[in-house]
XYZ file of C-alpha atoms in Angstrom:
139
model
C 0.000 0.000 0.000
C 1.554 3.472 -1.207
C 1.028 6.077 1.616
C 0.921 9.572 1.554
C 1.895 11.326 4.875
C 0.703 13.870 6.726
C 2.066 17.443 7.943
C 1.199 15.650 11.438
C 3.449 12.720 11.062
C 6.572 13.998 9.429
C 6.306 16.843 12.602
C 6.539 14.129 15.067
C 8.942 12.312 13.203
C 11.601 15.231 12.858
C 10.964 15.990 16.807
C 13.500 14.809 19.424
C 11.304 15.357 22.024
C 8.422 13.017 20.206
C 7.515 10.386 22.130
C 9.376 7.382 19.955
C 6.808 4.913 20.599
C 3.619 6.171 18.874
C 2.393 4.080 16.351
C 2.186 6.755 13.421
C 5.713 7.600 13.436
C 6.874 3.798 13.689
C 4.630 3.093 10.349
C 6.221 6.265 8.547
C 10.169 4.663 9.768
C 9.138 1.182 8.659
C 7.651 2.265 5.320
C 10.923 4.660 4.613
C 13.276 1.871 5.961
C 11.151 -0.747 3.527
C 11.878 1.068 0.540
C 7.599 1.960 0.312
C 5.986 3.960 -1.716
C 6.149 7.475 0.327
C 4.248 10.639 -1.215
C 4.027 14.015 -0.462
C 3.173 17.357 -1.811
C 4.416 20.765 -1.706
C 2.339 22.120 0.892
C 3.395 19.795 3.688
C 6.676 20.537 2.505
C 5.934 24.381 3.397
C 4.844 23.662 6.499
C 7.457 21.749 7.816
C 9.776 24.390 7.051
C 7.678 26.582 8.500
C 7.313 24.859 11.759
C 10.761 24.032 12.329
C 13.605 26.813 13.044
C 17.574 26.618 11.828
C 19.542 25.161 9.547
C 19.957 22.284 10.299
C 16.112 21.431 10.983
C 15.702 23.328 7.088
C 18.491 20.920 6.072
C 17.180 17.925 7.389
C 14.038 18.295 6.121
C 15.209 19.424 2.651
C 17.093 16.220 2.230
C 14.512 13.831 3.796
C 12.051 14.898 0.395
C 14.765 15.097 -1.820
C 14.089 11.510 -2.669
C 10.246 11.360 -1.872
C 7.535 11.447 -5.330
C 6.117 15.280 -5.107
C 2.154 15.192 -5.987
C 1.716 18.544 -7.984
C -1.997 19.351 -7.467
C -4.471 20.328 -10.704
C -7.394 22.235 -11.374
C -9.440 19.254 -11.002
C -7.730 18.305 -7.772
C -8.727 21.755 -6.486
C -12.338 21.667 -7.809
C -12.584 17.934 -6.155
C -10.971 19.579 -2.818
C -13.946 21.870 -2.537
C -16.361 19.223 -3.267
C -15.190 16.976 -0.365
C -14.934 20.026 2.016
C -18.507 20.839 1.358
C -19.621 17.218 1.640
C -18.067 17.063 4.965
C -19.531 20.868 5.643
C -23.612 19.297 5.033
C -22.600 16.561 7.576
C -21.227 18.579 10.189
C -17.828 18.050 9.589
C -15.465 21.432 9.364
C -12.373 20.025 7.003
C -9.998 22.840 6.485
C -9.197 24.070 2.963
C -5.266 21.981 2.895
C -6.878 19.079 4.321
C -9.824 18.656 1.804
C -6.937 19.189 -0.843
C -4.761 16.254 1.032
C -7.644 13.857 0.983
C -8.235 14.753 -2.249
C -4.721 14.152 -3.673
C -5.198 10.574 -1.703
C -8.094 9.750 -3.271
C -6.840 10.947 -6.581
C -3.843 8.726 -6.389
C -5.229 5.864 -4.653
C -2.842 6.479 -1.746
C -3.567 5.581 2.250
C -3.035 8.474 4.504
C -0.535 8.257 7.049
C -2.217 10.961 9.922
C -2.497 11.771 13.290
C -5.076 14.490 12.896
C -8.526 13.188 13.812
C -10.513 15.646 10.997
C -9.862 13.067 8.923
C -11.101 10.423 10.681
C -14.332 12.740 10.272
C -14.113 13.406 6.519
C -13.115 9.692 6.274
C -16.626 8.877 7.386
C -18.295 10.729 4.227
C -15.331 10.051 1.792
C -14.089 6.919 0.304
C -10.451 8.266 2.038
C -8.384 5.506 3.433
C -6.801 6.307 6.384
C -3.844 4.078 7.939
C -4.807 2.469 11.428
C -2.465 0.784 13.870
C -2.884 -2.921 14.287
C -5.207 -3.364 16.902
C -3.343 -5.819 19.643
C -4.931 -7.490 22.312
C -4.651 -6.958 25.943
């Protein structure tokens, strides 16, 4: 399964202080390490370098995409964000304007989405968006 990762993953992932046992990061490390089928686009790529400060954070980053397939969005992509953000809108869902986009570009290029932000978990309920669960594990 090809994944495409959220703003909210690679952010925990780049963190020293993130706690090194959540499931979300641990799927992202095995998928890189596994030679997987990563995506991203340029927007989580702008706000990673906007969250993070220095050099060395930029550099890191920077070098960490260099080798990841960039998803360059389209009109259609854009006219298909709106219609999922209003979809979720009628059913009470609020899905900000970049999310509704990153679902889109999931759907659009039958990716999972690798996430730790739970307004997905609400759009996923009125989309067809696949969204990348830990294993459940027994007691």
């Amino acid at each position: 399964m090809s994944l495409f990762v959220d703003t909210s993953v690679w952010s925990l992932a780049f963190r020293r202080d993130s706690p090194g046992d959540a499931p979300e990061p641990i799927r992202l490390r095995v998928a890189l390490a596994s030679r997987e089928a990563v995506y991203t686009t340029g927007i989580v790529l702008q706000e990673l370098l906007q969250g993070f400060r220095g050099p060395t954070a930029r550099d890191a980053i920077l070098e960490r995409f260099a080798s990841l397939p960039m998803i360059v969005p389209d009109r259609d992509d854009h006219v298909a964000a709106a219609d999922i953000r209003n979809t979720c809108r009628r059913h009470g869902v609020q899905l900000g304007t970049i999310d509704a986009l990153l679902a889109r570009l999931c759907l659009h290029h039958d990716l999972e989405l690798l996430t730790t932000d739970g307004d997905f978990l609400h759009a996923a309920r009125h989309t067809p968006l696949r969204i990348w669960r830990p294993p459940y594990r027994a007691g």
